[in-house]
Structures are given as C-alpha cells and as structure tokens.
mmCIF file of C-alpha atoms in Angstrom:
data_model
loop_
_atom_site.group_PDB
_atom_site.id
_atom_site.type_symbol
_atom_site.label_atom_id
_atom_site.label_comp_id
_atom_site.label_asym_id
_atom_site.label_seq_id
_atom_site.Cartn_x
_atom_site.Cartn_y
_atom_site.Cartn_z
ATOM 1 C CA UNK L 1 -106.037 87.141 -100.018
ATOM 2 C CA UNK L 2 -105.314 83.171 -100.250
ATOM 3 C CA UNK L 3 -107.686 80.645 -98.966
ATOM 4 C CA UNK L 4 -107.209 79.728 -95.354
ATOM 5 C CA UNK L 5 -106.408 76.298 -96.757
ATOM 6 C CA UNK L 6 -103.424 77.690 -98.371
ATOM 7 C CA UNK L 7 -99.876 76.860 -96.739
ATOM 8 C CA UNK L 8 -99.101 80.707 -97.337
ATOM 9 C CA UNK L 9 -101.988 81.725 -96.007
ATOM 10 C CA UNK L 10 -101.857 84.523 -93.443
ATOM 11 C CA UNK L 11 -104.782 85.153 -91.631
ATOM 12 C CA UNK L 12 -105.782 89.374 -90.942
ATOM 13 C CA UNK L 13 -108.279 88.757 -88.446
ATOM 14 C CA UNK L 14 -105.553 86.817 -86.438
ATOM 15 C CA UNK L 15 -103.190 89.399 -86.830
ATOM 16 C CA UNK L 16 -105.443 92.014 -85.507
ATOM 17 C CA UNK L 17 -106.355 90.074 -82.909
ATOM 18 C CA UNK L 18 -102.932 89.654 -81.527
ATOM 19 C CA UNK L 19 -102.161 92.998 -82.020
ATOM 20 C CA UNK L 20 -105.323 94.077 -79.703
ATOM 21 C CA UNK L 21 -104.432 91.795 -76.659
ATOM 22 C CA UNK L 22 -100.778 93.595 -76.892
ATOM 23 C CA UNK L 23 -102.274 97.175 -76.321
ATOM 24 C CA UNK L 24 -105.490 99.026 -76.371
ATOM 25 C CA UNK L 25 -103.352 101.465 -78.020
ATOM 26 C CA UNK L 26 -101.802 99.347 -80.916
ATOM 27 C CA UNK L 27 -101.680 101.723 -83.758
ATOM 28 C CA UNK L 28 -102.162 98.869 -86.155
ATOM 29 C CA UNK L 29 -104.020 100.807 -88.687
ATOM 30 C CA UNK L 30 -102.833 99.762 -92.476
ATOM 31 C CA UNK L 31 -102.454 96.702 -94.638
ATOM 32 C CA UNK L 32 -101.497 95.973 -98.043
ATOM 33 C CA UNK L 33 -102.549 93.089 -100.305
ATOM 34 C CA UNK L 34 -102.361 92.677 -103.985
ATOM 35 C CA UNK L 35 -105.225 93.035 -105.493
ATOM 36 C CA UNK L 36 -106.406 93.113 -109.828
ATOM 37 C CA UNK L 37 -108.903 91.718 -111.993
ATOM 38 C CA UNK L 38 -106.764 88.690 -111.774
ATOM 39 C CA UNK L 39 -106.092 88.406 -108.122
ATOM 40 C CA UNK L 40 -109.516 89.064 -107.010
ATOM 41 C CA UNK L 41 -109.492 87.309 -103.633
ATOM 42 C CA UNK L 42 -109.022 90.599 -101.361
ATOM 43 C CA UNK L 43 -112.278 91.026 -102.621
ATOM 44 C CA UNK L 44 -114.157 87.911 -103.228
ATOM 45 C CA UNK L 45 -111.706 85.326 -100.820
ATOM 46 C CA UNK L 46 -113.947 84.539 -97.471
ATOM 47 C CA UNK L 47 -111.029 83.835 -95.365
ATOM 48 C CA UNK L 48 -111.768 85.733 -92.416
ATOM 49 C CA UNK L 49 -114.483 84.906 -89.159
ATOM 50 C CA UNK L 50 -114.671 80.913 -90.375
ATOM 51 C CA UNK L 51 -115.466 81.491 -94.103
ATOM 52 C CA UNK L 52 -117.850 84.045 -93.364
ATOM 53 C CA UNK L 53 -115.672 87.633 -94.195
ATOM 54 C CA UNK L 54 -113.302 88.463 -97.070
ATOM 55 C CA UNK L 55 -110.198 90.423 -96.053
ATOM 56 C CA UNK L 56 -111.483 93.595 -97.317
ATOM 57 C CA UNK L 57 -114.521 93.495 -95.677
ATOM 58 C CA UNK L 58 -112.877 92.756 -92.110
ATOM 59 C CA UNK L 59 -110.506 95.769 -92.319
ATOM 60 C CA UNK L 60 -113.632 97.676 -93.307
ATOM 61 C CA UNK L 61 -115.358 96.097 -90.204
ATOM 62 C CA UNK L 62 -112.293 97.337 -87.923
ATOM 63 C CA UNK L 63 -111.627 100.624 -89.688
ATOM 64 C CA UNK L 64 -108.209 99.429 -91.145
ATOM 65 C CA UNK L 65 -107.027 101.452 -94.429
ATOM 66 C CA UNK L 66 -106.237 98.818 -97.667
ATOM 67 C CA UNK L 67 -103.433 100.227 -99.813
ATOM 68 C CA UNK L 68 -103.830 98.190 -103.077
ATOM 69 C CA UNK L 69 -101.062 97.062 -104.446
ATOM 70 C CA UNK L 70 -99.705 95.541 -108.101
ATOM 71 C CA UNK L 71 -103.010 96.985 -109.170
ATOM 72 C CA UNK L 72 -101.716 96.588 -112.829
ATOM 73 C CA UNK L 73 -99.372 93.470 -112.903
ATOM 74 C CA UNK L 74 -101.121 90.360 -112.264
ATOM 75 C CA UNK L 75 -99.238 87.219 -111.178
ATOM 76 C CA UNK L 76 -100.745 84.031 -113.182
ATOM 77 C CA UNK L 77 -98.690 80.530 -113.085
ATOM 78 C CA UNK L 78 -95.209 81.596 -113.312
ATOM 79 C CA UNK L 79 -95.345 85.014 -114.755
ATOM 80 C CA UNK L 80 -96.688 88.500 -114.687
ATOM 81 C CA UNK L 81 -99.088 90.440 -116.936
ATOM 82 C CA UNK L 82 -99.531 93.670 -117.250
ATOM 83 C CA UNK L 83 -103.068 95.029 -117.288
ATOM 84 C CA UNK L 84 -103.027 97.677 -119.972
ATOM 85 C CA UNK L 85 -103.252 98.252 -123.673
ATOM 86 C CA UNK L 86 -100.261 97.629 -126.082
ATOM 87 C CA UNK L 87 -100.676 99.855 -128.962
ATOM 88 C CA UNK L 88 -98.926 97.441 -131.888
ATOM 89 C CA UNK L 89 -97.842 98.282 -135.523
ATOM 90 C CA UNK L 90 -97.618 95.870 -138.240
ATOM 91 C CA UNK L 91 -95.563 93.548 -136.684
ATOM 92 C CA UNK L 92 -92.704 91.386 -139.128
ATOM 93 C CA UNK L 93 -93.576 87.797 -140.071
ATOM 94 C CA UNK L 94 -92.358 85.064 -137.983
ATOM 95 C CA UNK L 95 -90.496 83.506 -141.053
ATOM 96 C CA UNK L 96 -88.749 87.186 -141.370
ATOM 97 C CA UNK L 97 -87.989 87.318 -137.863
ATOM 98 C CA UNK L 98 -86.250 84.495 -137.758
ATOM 99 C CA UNK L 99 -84.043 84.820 -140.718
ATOM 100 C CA UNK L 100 -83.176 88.335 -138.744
ATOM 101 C CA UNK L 101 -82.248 86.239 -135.707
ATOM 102 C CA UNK L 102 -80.316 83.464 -137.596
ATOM 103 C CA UNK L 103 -78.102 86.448 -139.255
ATOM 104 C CA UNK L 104 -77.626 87.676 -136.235
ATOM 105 C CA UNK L 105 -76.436 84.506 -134.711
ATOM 106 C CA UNK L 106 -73.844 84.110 -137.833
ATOM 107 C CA UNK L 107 -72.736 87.845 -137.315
ATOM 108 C CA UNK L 108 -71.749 86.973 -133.884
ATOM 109 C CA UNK L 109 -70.016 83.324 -134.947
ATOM 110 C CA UNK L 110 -68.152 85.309 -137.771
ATOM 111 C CA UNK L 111 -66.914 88.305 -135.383
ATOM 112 C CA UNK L 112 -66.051 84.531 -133.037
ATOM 113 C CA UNK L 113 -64.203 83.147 -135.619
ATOM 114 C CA UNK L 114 -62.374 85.935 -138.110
ATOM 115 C CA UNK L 115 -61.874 89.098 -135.270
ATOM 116 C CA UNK L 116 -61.901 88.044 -131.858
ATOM 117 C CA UNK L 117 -58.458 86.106 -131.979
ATOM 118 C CA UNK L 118 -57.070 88.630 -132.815
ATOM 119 C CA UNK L 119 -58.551 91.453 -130.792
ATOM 120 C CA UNK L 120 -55.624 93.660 -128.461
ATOM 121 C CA UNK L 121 -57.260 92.473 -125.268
ATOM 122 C CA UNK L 122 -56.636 90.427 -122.887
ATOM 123 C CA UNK L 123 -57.427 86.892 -122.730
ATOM 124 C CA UNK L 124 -59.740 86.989 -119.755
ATOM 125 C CA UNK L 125 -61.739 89.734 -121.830
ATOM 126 C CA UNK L 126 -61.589 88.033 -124.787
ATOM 127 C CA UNK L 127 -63.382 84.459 -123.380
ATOM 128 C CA UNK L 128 -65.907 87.544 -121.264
ATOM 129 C CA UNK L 129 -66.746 89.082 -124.521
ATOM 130 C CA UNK L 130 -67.055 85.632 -126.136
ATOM 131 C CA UNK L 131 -69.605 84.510 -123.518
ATOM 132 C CA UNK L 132 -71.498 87.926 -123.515
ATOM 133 C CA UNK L 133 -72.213 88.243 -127.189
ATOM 134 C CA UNK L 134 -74.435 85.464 -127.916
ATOM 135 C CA UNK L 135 -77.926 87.613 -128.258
ATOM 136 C CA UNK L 136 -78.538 86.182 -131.557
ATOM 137 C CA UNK L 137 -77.341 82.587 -131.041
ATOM 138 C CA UNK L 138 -79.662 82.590 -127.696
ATOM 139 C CA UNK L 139 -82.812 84.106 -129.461
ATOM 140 C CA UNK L 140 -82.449 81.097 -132.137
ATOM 141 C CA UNK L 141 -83.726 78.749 -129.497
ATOM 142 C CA UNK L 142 -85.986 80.636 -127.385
ATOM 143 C CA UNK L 143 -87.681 83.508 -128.936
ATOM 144 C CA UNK L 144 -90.752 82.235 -130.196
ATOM 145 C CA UNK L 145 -91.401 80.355 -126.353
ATOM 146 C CA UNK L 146 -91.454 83.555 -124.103
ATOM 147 C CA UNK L 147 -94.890 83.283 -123.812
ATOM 148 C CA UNK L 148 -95.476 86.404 -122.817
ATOM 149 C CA UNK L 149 -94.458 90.458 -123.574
ATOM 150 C CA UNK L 150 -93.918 90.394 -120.202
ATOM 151 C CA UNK L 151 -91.930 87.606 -119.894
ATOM 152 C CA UNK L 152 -89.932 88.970 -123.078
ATOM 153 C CA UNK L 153 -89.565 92.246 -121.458
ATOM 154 C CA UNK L 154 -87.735 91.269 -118.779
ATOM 155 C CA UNK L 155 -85.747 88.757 -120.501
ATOM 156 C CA UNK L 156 -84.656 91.091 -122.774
ATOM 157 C CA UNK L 157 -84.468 93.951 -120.063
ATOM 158 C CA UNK L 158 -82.788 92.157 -117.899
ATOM 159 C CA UNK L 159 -80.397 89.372 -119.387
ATOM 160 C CA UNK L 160 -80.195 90.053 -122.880
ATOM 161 C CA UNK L 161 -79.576 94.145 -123.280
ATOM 162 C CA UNK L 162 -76.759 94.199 -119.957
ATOM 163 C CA UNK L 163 -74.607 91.123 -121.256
ATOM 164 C CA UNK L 164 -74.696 93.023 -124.577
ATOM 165 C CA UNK L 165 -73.349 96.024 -123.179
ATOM 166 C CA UNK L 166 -70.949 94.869 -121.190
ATOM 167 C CA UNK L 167 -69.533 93.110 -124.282
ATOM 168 C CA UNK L 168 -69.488 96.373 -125.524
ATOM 169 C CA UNK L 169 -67.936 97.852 -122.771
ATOM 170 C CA UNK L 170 -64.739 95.469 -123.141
ATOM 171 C CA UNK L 171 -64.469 95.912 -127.057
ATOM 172 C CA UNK L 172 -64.189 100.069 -126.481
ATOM 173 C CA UNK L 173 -60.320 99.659 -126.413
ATOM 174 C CA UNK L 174 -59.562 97.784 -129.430
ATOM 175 C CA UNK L 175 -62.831 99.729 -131.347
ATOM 176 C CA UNK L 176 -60.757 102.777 -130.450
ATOM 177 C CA UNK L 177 -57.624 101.564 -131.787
ATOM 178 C CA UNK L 178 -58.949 100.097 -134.845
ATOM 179 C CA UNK L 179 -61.759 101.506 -137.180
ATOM 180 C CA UNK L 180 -62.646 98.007 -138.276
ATOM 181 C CA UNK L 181 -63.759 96.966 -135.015
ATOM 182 C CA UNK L 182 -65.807 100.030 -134.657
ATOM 183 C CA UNK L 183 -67.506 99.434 -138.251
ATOM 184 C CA UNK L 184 -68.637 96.078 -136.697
ATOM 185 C CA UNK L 185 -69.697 96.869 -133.671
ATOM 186 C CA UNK L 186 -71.974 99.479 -135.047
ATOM 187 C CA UNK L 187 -73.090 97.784 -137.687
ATOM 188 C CA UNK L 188 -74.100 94.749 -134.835
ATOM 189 C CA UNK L 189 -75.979 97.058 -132.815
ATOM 190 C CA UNK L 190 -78.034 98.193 -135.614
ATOM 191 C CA UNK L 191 -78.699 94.382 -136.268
ATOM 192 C CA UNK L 192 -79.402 93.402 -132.745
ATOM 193 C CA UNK L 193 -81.413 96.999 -132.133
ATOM 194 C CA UNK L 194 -83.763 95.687 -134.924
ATOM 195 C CA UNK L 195 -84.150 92.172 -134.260
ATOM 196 C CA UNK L 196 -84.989 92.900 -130.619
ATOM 197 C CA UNK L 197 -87.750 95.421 -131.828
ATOM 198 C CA UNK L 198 -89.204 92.251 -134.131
ATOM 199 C CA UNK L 199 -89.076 90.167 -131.386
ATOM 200 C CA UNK L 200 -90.889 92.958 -129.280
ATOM 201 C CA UNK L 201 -93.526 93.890 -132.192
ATOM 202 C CA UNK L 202 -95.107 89.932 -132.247
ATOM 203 C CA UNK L 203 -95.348 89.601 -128.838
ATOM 204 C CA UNK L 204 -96.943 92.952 -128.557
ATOM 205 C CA UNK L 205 -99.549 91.906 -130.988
ATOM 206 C CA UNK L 206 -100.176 88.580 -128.724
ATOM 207 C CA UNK L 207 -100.725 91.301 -125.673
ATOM 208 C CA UNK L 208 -103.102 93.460 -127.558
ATOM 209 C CA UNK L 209 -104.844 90.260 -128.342
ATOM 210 C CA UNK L 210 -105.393 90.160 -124.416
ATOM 211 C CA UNK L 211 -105.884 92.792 -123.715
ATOM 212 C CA UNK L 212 -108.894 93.533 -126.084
ATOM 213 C CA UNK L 213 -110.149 89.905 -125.056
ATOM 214 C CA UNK L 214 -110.294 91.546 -121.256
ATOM 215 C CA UNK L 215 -112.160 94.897 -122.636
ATOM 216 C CA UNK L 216 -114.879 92.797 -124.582
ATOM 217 C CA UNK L 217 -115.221 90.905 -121.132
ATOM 218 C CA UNK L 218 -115.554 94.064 -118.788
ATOM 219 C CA UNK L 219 -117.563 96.661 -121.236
ATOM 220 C CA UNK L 220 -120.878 94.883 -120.873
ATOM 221 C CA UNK L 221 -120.454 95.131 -116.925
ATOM 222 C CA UNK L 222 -119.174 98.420 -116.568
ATOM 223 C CA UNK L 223 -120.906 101.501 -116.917
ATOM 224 C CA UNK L 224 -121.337 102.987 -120.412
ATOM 225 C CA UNK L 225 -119.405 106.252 -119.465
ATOM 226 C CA UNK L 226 -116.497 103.542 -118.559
ATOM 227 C CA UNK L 227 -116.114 101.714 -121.350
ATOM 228 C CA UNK L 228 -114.050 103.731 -123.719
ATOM 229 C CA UNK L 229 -111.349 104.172 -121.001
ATOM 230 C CA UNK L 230 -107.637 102.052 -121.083
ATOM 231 C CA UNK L 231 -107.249 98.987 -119.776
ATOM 232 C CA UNK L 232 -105.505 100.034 -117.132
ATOM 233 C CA UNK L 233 -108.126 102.949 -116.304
ATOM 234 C CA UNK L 234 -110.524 100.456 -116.364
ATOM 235 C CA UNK L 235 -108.741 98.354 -113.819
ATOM 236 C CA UNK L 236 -107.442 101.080 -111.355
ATOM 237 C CA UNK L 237 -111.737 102.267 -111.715
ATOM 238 C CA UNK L 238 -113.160 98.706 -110.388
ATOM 239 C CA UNK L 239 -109.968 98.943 -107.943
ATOM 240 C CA UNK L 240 -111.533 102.070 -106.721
ATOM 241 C CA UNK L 241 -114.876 100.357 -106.720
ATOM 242 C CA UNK L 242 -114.548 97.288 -104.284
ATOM 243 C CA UNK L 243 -115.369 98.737 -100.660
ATOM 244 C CA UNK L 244 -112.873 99.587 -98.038
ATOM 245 C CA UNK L 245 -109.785 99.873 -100.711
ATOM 246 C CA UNK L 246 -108.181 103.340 -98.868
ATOM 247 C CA UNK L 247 -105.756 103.557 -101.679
ATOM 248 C CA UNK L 248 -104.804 102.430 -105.025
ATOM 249 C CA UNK L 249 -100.704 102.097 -105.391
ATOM 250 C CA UNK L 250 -99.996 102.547 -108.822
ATOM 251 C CA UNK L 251 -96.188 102.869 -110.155
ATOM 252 C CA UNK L 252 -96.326 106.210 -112.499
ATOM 253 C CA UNK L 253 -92.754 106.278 -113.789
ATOM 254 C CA UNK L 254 -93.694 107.956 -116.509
ATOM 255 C CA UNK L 255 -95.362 110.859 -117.410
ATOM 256 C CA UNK L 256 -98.297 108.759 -119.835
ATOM 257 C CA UNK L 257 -98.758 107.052 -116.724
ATOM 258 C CA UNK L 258 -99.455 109.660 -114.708
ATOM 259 C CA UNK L 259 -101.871 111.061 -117.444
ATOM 260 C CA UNK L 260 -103.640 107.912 -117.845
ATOM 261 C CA UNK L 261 -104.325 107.444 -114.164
ATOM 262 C CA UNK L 262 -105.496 110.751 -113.697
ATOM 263 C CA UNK L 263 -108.220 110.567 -116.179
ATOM 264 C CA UNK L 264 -109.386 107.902 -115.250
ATOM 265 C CA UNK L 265 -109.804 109.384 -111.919
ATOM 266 C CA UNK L 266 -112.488 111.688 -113.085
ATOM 267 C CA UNK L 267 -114.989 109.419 -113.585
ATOM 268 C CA UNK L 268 -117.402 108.465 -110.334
ATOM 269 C CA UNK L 269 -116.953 104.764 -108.860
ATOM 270 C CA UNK L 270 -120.217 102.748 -108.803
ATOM 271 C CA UNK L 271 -122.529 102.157 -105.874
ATOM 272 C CA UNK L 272 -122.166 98.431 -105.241
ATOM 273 C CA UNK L 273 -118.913 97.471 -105.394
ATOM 274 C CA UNK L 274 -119.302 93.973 -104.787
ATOM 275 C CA UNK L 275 -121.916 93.018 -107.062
ATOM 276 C CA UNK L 276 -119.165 94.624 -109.773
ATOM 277 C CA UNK L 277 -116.440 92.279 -108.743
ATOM 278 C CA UNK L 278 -118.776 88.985 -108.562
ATOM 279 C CA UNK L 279 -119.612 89.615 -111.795
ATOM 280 C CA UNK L 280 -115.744 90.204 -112.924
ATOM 281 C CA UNK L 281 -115.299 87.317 -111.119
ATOM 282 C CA UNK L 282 -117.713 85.032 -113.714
ATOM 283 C CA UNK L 283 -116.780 87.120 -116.865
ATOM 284 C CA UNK L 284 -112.834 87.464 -116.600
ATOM 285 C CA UNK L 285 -112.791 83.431 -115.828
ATOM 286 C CA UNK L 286 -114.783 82.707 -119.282
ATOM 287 C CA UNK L 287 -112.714 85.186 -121.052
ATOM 288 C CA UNK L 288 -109.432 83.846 -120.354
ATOM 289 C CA UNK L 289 -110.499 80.421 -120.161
ATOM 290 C CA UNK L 290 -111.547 80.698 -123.914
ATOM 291 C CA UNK L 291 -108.082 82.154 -125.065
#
C-alpha cells in the first residue's frame, strides 16, 4: 500500500497480471496488506492503473478477497502502536519512580559486591548471573526515553523479564542451600515486580493520552451509535467500512479480546466507505500532528 515511487513498492496490478498470462486458471484469489487508521494507503494510496486505482479498489475490480492485517498495531517511524484504550490508575511520580529504580540499581551492586563472591557456583555462572541482573542499573539510564508503552512493553517483555529469570534460574542452587540467598532473592523480585509496574503505570498514562487524542479525532466523523465504542472497536468498524476488505485479521489471544471484537461487530458498517477514510485521512493527520 506504498507509493509506486517507493523502493519497496510492489505493484498488485502487476502481480495479477503475470499471474493471468501463466494460466486462465491461476487460482490467484487472496492478498493481504496492512491496513489501520495509521497505515491508510490500502485505502487511500493510488498506486495501481498509473495513479488512477488504490490497491483495494483493484482487487475489488478483479474480485480478489483483502484479508486485513495488523488492523490494531500501527507501524510509525521506528515503532509500533497499538490502537486501543489503556485503562490507567494513578500512576507514581517520576521523582518516586526513580528513587525506586536507583534502589534497585544499589540492591543489585550490593548483592555484586557483599554475596556474589561468595555464592557456591561456579565461576562461569557467577560472571552469567553478574551480567543478567542489571534490571535496575539498566532502567537508570533508559526508562524515562522508551517513548512508547509499546516500545516499553517489549523491552521489558522481551529483554528485561528473561535475563532476570535466567539469573534466577542459576541462583536456585545456592538459594536452596542457603536461606539468606533466598531472603534476597525474594525480597529483589518484590522490588523489581514493583518498579517494573511504575515504569508500566506512566507510560500507560502517555498511551491513554493517545489514545483519547484519536477518539476526540474520530467521534465527530463516525456515526453517533459508534462513538462510545473502544478504540480498537472503533478501528476494526472503519476496517470493516473501506470497500472490498474480505476480512479483518485480528489477534484475540485473550478472552477481552475476543469480547471486544465481537461487540463491536454488532453494529452496521456505513454506506460510503471511502468518503469515511478521506475524512480519517484529514482528521487523524491534525490530531497527531498537534500531540
């Protein structure tokens, strides 16, 4: 859904053309693009038939079935975002954040300095467990410049959370052996269990910001009965909107989403699809633009 211009650019009409000079009988009958109130050019793009057709429309035109997907996770720059609500509590103050983060760091420099020497492991373990338990001294330089909950998520998800528990995993022997060990390495996971809630809870409220941001953008151009739906109802609803989308691929892992796609699913798409999405197009650019 890239301009032709683009180097990455891969051109549908092209495709199907090839695929029509190799048989009559071709069975080339299904795409799949990414497509969300971010990534709007499936819809809006004319790439196809010189600038004259978006990609949508020409799979319409040749009875090709769209399957939709990242309908929910947006690329933009470097990262993703997710397109639904983040229900926040009262999230901790920056200043009390990072005093949580800088103990933290010291509990880990203290276990460094007065336990590890001394731990019954080996000395390959010992350096591993040295290198793995740095959660606190790592989040004292970068946790305020994630940028994103996203972007935390999978930091945290992904980097922060397994080298933690593999730590763990080589301090079971001497925590079994010796009831001191244990103490701390309870007592650390209750410290780095809260401090990576903290963490979560402000860049939660930064999302929610977003998120209502896109929701005062989008209720004055959906329909009334729309407008007290998620954000991610609302999105999967103008997915469902833009002509010739065959399917909507949305990842329900869990039962909420499930219920929250369902729901949304009751309510009737509208009648011009792509007078919807031209006006997205205008709104969502001035909302974002003014964040």
């Amino acid at each position: 859904p890239r301009p032709s211009t683009d180097a990455d650019f891969t051109s549908l009409e092209q495709v199907y053309t090839i695929a029509e000079a190799s048989s009559s009988d071709h069975h080339f009958r299904v795409i799949q693009l990414p497509v969300n109130l971010f990534e709007r050019g499936g819809v809006l793009e004319q790439n196809q038939g010189n600038g004259t057709e978006t990609a949508l429309a020409f799979a319409r035109r040749q009875g090709l079935g769209v399957l939709v997907n990242r309908p929910l996770n947006a690329i933009m720059g470097n990262g993703m975002v997710r397109l639904a609500d983040f229900p926040v509590e009262d999230p901790p103050a920056f200043d009390d954040v990072q005093r949580a983060v800088e103990q933290l760091a010291e509990q880990e420099n203290a276990f460094e300095r007065e336990r590890l020497p001394s731990l019954s492991i080996g000395v390959e373990q010992r350096n591993a467990v040295k290198q793995l338990l740095t959660a606190g001294r790592t989040l004292q330089e970068y946790w305020k410049h994630f940028g994103t909950v996203e972007h935390w998520n999978d930091v945290s998800d992904q980097y922060l959370v397994p080298r933690l528990n593999s730590a763990f995993g080589l301090l079971q022997p001497a925590a079994e052996q010796n009831p001191a060990i244990q103490a701390w390495v309870e007592a650390y996971i209750d410290a780095v269990s809260g401090v990576l809630h903290a963490v979560t809870s402000v860049y939660r409220v930064m999302a929610n910001r977003r998120s209502r941001r896109l929701h005062e953008a989008l209720n004055p151009i959906l329909p009334e009965s729309i407008r007290p739906l998620s954000l991610s109802q609302k999105a999967v609803f103008c997915l469902r909107s833009a002509p010739g989308v065959s399917t909507v691929l949305v990842g329900m892992r869990q039962p909420d989403y499930v219920q929250d796609v369902v729901a949304g699913l009751r309510h009737p798409t509208v009648s011009d699809g792509v007078a919807l999405w031209q006006t997205l197009d205008t709104a969502l650019d001035k909302a974002m633009g003014e964040q």
